[in-house]
Coordinates of C-alpha atoms and ligand atoms in Angstrom, one line a residue:
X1 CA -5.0 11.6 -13.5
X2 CA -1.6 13.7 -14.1
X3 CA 1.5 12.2 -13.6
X4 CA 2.5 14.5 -10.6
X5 CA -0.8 13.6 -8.7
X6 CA -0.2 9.8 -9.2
X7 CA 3.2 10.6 -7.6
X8 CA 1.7 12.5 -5.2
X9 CA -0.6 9.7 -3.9
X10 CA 1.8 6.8 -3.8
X11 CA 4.2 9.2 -1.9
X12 CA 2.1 10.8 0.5
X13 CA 0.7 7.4 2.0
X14 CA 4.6 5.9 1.9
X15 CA 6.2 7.3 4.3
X16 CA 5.5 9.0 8.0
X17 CA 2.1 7.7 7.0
X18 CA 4.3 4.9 5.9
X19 CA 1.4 2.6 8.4
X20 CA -0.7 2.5 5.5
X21 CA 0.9 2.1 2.2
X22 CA -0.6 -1.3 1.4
X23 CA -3.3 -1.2 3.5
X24 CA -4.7 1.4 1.6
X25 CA -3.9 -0.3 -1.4
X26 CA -1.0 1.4 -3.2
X27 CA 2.6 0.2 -3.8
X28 CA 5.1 1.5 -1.4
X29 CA 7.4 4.1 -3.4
X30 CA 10.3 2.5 -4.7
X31 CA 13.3 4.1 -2.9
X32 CA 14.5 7.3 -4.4
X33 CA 17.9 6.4 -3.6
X34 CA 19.8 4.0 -1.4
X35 CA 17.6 2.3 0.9
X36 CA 18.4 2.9 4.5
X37 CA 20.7 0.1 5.4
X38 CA 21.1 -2.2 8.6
X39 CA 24.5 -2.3 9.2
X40 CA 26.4 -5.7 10.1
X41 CA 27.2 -6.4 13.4
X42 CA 30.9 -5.5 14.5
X43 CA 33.5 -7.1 15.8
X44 CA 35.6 -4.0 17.4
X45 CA 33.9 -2.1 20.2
X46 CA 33.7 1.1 17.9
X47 CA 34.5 2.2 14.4
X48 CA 35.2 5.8 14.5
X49 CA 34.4 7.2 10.6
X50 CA 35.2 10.3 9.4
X51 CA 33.4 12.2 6.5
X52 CA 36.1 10.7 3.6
X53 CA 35.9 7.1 5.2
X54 CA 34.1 4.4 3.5
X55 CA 31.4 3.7 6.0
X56 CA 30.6 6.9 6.8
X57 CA 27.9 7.8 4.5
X58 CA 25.9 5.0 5.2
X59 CA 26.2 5.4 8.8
X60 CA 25.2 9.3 8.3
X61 CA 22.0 7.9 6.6
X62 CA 18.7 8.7 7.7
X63 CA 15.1 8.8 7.1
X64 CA 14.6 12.2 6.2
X65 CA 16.6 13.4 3.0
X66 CA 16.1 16.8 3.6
X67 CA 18.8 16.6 6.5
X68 CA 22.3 17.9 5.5
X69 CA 23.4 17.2 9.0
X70 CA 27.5 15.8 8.6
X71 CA 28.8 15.0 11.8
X72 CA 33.0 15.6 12.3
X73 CA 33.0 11.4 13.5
X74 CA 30.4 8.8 13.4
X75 CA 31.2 6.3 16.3
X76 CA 29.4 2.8 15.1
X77 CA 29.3 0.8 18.4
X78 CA 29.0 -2.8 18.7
X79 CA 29.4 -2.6 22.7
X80 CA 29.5 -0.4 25.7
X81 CA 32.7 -0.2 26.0
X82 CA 32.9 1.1 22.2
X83 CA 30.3 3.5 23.6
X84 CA 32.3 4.5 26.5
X85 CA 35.3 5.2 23.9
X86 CA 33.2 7.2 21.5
X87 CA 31.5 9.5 24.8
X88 CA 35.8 9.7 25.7
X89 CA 36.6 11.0 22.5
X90 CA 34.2 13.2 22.5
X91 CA 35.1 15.0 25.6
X92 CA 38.8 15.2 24.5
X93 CA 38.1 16.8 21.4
X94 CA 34.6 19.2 23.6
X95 CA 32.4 18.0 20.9
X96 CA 28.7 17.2 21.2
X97 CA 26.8 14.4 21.0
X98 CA 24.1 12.8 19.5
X99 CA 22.7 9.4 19.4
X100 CA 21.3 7.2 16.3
X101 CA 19.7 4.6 16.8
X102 CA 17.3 3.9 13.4
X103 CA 17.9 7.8 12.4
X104 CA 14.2 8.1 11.7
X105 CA 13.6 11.7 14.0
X106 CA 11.9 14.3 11.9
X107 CA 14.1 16.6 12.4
X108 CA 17.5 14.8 12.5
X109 CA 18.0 14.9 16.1
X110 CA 20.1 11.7 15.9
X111 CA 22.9 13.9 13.8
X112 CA 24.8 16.9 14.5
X113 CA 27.3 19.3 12.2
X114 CA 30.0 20.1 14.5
X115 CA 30.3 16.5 16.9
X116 CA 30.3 13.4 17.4
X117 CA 27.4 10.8 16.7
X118 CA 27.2 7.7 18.8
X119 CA 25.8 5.2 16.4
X120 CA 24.3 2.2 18.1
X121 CA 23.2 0.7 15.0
X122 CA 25.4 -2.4 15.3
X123 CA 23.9 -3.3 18.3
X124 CA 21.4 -5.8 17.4
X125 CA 21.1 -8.8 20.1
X126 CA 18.1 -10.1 20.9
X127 CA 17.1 -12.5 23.2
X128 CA 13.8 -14.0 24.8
X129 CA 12.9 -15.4 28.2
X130 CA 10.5 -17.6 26.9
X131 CA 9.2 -18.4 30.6
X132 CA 9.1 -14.3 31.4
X133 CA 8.6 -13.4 28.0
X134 CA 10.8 -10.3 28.6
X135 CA 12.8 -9.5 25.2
X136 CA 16.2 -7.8 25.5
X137 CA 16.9 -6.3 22.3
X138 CA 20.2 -4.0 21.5
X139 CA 19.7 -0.6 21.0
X140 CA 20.2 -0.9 17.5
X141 CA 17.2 -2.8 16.3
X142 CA 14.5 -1.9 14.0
X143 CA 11.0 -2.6 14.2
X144 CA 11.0 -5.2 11.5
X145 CA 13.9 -7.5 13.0
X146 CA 12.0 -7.5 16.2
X147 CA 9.1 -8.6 14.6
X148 CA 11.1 -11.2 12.4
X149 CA 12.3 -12.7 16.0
X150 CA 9.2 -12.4 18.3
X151 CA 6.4 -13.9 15.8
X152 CA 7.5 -16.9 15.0
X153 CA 7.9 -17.7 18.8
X154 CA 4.5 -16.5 18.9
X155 CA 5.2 -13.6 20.8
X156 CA 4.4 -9.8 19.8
X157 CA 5.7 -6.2 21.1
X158 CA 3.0 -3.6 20.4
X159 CA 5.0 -0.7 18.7
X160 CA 5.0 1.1 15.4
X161 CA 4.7 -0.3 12.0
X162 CA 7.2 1.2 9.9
X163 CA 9.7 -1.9 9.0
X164 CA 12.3 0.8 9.9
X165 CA 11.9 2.8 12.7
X166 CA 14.7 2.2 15.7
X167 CA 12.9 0.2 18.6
X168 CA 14.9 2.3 20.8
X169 CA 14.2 6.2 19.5
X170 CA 10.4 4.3 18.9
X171 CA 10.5 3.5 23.1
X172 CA 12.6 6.2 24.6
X173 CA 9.8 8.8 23.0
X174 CA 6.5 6.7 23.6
X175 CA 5.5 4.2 20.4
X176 CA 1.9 4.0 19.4
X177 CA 0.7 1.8 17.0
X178 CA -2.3 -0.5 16.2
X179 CA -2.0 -2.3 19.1
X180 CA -1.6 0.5 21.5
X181 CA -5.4 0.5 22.6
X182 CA -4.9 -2.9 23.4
X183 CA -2.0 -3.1 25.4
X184 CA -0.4 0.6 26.1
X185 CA 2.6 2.2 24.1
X186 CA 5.9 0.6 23.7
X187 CA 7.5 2.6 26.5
X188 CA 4.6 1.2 28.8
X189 CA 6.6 -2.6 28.3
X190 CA 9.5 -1.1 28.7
X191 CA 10.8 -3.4 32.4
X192 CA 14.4 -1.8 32.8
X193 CA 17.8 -0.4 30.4
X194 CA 21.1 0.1 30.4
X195 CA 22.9 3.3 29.2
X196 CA 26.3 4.8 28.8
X197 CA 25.6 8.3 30.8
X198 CA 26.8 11.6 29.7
X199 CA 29.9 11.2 32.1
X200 CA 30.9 7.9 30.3
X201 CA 29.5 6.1 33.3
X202 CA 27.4 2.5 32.5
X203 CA 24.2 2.8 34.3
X204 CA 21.3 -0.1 34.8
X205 CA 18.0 1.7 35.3
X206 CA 17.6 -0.8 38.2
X207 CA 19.6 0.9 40.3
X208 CA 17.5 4.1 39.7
X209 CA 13.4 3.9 39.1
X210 CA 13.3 7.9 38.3
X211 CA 15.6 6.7 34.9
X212 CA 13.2 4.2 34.0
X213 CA 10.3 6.5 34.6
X214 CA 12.3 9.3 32.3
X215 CA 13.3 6.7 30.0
X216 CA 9.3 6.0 29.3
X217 CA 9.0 8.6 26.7
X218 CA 11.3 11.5 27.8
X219 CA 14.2 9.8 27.1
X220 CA 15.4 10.7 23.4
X221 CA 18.5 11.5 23.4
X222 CA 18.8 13.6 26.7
X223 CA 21.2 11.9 29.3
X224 CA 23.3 9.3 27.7
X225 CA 23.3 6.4 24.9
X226 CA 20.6 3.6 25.7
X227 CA 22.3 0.2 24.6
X228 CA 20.0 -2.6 25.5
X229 CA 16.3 -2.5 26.4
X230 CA 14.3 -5.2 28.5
X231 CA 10.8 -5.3 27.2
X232 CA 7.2 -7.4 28.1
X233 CA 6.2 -9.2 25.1
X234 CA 2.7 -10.3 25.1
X235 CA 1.2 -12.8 23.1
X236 CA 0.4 -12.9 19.1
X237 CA -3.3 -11.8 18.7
X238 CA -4.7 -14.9 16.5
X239 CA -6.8 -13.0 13.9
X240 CA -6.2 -9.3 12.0
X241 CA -9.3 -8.1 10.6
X242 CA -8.9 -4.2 8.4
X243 CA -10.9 -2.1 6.7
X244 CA -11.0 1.1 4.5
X245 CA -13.4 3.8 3.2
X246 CA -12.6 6.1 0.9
X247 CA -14.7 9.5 0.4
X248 CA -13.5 11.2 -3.1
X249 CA -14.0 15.2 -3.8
X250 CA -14.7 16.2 -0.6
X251 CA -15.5 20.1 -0.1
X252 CA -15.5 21.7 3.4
X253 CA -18.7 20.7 4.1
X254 CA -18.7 17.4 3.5
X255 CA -15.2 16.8 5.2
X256 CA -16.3 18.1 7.9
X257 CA -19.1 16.2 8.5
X258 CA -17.1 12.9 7.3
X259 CA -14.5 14.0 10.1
X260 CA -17.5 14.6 12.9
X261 CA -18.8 11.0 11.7
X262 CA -15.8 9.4 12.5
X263 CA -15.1 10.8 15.7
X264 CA -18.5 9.7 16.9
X265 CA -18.1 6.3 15.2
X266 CA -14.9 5.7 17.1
X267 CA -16.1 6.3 21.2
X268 CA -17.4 3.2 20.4
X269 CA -15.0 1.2 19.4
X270 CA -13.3 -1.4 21.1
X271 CA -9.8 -1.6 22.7
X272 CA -9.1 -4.1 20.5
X273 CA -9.7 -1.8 17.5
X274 CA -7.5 1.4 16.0
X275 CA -8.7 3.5 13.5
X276 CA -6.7 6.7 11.2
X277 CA -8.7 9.4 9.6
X278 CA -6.4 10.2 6.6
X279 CA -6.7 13.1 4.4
X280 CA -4.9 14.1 1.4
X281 CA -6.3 16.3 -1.1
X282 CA -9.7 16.3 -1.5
X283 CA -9.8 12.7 -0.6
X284 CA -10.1 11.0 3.2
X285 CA -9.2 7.5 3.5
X286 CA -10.4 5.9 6.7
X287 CA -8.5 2.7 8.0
X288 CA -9.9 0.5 10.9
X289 CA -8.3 -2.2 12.2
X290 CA -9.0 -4.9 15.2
X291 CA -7.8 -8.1 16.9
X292 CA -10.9 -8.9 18.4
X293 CA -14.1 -9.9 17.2
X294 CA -15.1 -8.0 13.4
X295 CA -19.0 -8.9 14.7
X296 CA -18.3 -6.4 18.2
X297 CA -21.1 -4.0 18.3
X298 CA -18.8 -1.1 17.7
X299 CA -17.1 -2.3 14.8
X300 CA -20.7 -3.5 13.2
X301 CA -21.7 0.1 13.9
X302 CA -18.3 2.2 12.8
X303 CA -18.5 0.3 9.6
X304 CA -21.8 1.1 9.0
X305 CA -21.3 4.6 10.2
X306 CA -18.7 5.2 7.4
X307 CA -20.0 2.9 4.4
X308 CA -23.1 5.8 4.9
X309 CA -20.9 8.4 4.7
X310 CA -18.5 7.6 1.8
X311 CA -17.8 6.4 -1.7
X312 CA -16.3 3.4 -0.9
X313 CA -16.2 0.3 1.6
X314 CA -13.6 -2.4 1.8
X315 CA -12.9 -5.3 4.0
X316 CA -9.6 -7.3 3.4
X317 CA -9.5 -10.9 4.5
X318 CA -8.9 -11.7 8.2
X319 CA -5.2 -13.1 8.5
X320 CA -3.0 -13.8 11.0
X321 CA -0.4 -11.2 12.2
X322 CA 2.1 -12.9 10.8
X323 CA 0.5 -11.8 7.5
X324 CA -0.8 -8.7 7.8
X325 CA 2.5 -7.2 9.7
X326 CA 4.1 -6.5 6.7
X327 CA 1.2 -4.9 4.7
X328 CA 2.1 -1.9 6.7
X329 CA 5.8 -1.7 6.8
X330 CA 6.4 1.2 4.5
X331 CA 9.5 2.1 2.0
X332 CA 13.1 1.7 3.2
X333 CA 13.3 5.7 2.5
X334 CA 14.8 7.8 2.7
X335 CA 12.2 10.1 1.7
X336 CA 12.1 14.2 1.5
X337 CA 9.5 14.8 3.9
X338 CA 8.5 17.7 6.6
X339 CA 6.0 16.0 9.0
X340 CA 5.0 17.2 12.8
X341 CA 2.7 16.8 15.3
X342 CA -0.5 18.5 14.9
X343 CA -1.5 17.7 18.4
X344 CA -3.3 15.7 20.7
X345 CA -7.2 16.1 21.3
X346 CA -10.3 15.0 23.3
X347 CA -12.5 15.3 20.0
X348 CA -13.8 17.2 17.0
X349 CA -14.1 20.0 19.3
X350 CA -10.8 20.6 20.3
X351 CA -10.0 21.1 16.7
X352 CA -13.1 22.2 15.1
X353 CA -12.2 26.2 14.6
X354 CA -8.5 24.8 12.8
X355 CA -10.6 22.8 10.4
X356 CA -11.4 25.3 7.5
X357 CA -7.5 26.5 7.6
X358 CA -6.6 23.1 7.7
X359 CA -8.6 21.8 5.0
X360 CA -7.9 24.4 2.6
X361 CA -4.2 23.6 3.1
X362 CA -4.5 19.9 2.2
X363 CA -7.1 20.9 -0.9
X364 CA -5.1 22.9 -2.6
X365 CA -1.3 21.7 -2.4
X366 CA -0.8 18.2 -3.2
X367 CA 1.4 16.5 -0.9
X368 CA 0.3 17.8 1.9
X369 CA -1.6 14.7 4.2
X370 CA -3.4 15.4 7.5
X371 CA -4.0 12.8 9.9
X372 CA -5.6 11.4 12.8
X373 CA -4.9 8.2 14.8
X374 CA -7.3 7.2 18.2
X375 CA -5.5 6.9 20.9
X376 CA -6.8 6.5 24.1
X377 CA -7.7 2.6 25.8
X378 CA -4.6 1.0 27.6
X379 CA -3.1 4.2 26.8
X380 CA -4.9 5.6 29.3
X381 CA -3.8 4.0 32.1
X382 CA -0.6 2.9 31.2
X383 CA 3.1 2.5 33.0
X384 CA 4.6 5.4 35.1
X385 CA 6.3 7.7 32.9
X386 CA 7.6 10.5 31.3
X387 CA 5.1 10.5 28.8
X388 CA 1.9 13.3 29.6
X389 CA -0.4 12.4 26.9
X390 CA -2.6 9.8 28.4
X391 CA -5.4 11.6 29.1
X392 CA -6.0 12.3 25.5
X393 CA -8.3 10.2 23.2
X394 CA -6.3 11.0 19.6
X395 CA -3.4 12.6 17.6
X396 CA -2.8 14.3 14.5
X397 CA -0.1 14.3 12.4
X398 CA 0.6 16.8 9.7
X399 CA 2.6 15.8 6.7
X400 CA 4.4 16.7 3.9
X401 CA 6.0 14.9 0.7
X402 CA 8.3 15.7 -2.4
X403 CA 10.2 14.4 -5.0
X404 CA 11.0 17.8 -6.7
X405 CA 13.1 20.3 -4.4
X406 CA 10.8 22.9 -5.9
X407 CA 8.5 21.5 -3.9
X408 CA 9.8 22.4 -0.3
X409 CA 9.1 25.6 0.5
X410 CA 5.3 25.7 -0.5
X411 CA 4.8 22.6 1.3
X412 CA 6.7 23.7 4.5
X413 CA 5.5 27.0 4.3
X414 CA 1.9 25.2 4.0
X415 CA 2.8 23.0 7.0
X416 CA 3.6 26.2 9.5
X417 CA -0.1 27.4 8.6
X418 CA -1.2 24.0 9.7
X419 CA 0.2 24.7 12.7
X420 CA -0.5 27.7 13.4
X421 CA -4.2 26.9 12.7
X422 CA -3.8 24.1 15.2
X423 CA -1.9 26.2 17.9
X424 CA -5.0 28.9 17.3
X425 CA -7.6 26.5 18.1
X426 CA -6.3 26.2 21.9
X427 CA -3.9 22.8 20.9
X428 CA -0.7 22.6 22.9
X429 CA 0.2 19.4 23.9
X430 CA 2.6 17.6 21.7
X431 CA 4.1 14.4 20.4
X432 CA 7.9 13.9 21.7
X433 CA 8.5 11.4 18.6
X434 CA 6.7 13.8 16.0
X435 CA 9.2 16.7 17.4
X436 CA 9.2 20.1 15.3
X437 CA 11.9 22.7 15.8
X438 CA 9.6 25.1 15.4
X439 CA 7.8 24.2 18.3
X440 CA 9.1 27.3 20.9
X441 CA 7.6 25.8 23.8
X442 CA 8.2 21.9 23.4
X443 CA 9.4 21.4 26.7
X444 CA 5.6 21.8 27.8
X445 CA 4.5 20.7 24.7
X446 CA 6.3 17.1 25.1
X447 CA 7.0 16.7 28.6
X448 CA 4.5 18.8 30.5
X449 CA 6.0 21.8 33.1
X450 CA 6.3 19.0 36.3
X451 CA 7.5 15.8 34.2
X452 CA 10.5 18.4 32.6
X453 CA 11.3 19.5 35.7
X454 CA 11.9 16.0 36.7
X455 CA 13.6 15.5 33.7
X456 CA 16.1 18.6 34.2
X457 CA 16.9 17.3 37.6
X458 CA 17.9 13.6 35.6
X459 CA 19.8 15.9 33.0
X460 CA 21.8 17.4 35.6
X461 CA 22.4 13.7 37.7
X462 CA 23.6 12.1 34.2
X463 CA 25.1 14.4 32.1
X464 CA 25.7 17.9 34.1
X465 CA 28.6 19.1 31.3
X466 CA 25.5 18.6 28.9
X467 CA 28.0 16.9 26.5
X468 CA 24.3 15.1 24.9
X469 CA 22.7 17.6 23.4
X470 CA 20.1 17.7 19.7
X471 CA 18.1 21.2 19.5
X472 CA 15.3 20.4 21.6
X473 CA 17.2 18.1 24.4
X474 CA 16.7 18.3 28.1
X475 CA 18.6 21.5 29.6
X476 CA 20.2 21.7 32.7
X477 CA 18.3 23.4 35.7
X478 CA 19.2 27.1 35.5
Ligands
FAD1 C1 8.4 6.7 8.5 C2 8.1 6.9 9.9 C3 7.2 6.1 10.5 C4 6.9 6.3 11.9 N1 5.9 5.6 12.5 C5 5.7 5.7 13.8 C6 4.7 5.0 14.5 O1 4.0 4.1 13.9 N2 4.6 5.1 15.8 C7 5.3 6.0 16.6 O2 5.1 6.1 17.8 N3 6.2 6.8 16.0 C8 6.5 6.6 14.6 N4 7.4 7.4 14.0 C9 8.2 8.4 14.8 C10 9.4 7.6 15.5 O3 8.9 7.0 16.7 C11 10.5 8.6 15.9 O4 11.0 9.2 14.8 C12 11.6 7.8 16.7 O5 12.2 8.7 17.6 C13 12.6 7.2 15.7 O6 13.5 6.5 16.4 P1 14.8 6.1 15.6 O7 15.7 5.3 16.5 O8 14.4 5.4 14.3 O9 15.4 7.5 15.2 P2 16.8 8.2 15.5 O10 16.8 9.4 14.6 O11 18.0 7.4 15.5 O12 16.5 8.7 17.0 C14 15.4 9.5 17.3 C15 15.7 10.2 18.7 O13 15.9 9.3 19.7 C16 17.2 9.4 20.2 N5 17.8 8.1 20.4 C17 17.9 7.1 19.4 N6 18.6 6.1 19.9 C18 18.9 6.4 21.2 C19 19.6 5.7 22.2 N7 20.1 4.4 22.0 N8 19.8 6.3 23.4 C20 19.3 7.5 23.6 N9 18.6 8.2 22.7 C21 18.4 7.6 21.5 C22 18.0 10.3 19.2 O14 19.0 11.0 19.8 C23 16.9 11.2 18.7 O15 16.6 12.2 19.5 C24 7.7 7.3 12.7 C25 8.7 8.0 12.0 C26 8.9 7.9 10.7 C27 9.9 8.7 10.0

């Protein structure tokens, strides 16, 4: 195997498939620079940094390398008040604003080139009810830290697995994971928030349901600066159980009758059980997961369904979550990476006439990675919210990776087919969290025409000058 396909593996399972990097048994990539860093907390309400400060750079860091983004001030907030400063300043100098939380969007809606960014990284309290078991975390945490607190009390928040992924970008846009089948997204456990509005106004979603409902995945960076979430833990599942098959030089045919395999192996699973169809190359690595029983008839009878159908079958050990939490958590980043949604679906069908475009992609350019995760379960009948996507049973996500900057263009260029395939084939609902700015009609695509409308009318309540703002926020009713 060359040295540029070896890289090409490790990379393209590191990092928005980031899920999987040692579940599917390769070493995370070692970071290709500074690893994204967790600021301490502060003592001042804000820090206000300017592009020469020391500070600033790592406060500017995020996920995606790609992103030249370099905002004229980086507020770091370590209160509301420091919030309410930052928003202040802001409007005295007519900048915009955007808010970064654990500056992991896609496209770098957390930064902006000609404002001011309202960093709640420093934010970082968290604090559980034990009786209630409602956490109430800062804005500012990541995924990992709330892990680090909740399991040892033997409490658990279903999210996502990257280590570090903000819980609050993670919530305010939805936040699937393993567990989602189980128990619903993130935003579904979302209980209430508090925000610094667009006006510089505190607000505690209390006082208005219709925030909470927008704030349960339309909420990214729209209508003001989220600094504290109250959340519904649940309880730590007692056993992890995974899996993984591997098919190796896969042609069209045979994919696609790997895919259709898998998609019928999955109806039955459990709600207890997640499963990602992962391809990269010519190669599909399939991942199930459960905390439930491994001996449930629909586990017995997906893994059955997939040792028949490729090369190789593995089970890893049953541990506890504690354990197997951190199999999953990914590189530090940041990474050079172009991923997007490729849309939600009700099954093979949806997609079937994107699949030959789609495959040819991924089999000739290497880092490329096409994936699908069920959905579906609690999902389905989750919390009232801004999120539209219940309905459907699973997601795809395209991706790409590189080291080399030669690289880029081919692989994005490769991506837009992808989606163009996929917009072909009839797909048009999309992932708020997996945003692309080359999605023309996101608000639809995200939201859905009567939750954006809904959403407008909250723009226009909270922040009316639109002083918040990325590329694909909430506009004001016209
Ligand atoms: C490596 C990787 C792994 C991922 N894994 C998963 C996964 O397993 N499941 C999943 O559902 N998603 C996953 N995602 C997508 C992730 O949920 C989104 O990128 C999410 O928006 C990131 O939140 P953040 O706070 O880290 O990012 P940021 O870039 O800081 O923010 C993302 C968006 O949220 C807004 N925002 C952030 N903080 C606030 C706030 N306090 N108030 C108001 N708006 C705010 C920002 O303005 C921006 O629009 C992954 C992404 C990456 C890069």
């Amino acid at each position: 195997m060359s040295q540029t396909r070896r890289r090409f593996i490790r990379t393209s399972v590191s990092a928005g498939a980031a899920l999987f990097a040692k579940a599917l048994g390769v070493p995370p990539k070692r970071p290709a620079s500074t690893p994204t860093p967790e600021p301490p907390r502060q003592t001042e309400d804000v820090l206000f940094l300017r592009p020469d400060d020391s500070g600033y750079a790592a406060a500017r860091q995020v996920y995606n390398a790609g992103i030249l983004l370099r905002p004229n001030v980086i507020a770091s907030c370590a209160t509301e008040a420091g919030v309410q400063k930052a928003l202040e300043r802001a409007r005295t100098e007519n900048w915009p604003v955007a808010v970064k939380s654990g500056g992991h969007s896609f496209e770098g809606f957390s930064l902006n080139d000609d404002g001011l960014v309202v960093n709640v990284a420093p934010m970082r309290d968290l604090h559980l009810d034990p009786k209630s078991g409602l956490l109430t975390a800062g804005a500012g945490c990541r995924l990992r830290e709330v892990n680090q607190y909740l399991l040892p009390k033997g409490r658990f928040l279903p999210s996502g697995s990257c280590a570090t992924v903000g819980l609050a970008g993670l919530t305010l846009g939805g936040g699937y994971g393993m567990f989602a089948r189980k128990w619903g997204l993130t935003c579904d456990h979302l209980r209430s928030f508090r925000m610094v509005d667009g006006t510089g106004a505190i607000r505690d979603s209390a006082e208005d349901p219709e925030l909470l409902w927008a704030a349960r995945g339309g909420g990214n960076g729209h209508f003001g600066a989220v600094t504290q979430l109250t959340l519904q833990t649940r309880p730590v599942p007692r056993a992890f159980s995974s899996w993984k098959f591997r098919a190796y030089h896969l042609d069209e045919a045979r994919a696609t009758a790997l895919l259709a395999a898998w998609f019928e192996a999955t109806t039955a699973l459990p709600d207890d059980a997640f499963s990602a169809w992962i391809m990269n190359g010519s190669q599909v690595t399939v991942l199930l997961t459960t905390i439930g029983s491994s001996e449930d008839k629909g586990i017995v009878a997906f893994r059955r369904a997939l040792t028949a159908q490729t090369n190789k079958a593995t089970a890893a050990p049953v541990v506890p979550l504690t354990k197997s939490m951190p199999w999953y958590y990914g590189g530090p980043g940041p990474e050079y990476f172009k991923n997007t949604s490729a849309g939600f679906y009700r099954g093979m069908d949806d997609l079937r006439s994107a699949l030959p475009g789609i495959f040819f992609e991924v089999f000739t350019k290497p880092g490329l990675v096409f994936q699908i995760n069920t959905m579906g379960g609690a999902i389905t009948h989750g919390a009232d919210g801004a999120y539209p996507h219940r309905a459907w049973s699973y997601l795809g996500e395209a991706q790409a990776y590189w080291d080399n900057p030669f690289h880029a263009s081919a692989l994005r260029a490769a991506i837009g087919r992808i989606r163009d395939h996929i917009a072909k084939a009839g797909v048009t609902s999309h992932y708020a969290n997996y945003p692309d700015l080359a999605f023309t009609d996101w608000p639809t695509a995200y939201y859905g025409a009567e939750n954006y409308r809904r959403l407008q009318a909250l723009k226009k309540r909270y922040d009316p000058d639109d002083h918040i703002r990325h590329p694909q926020s909430v506009r004001l009713p016209s």
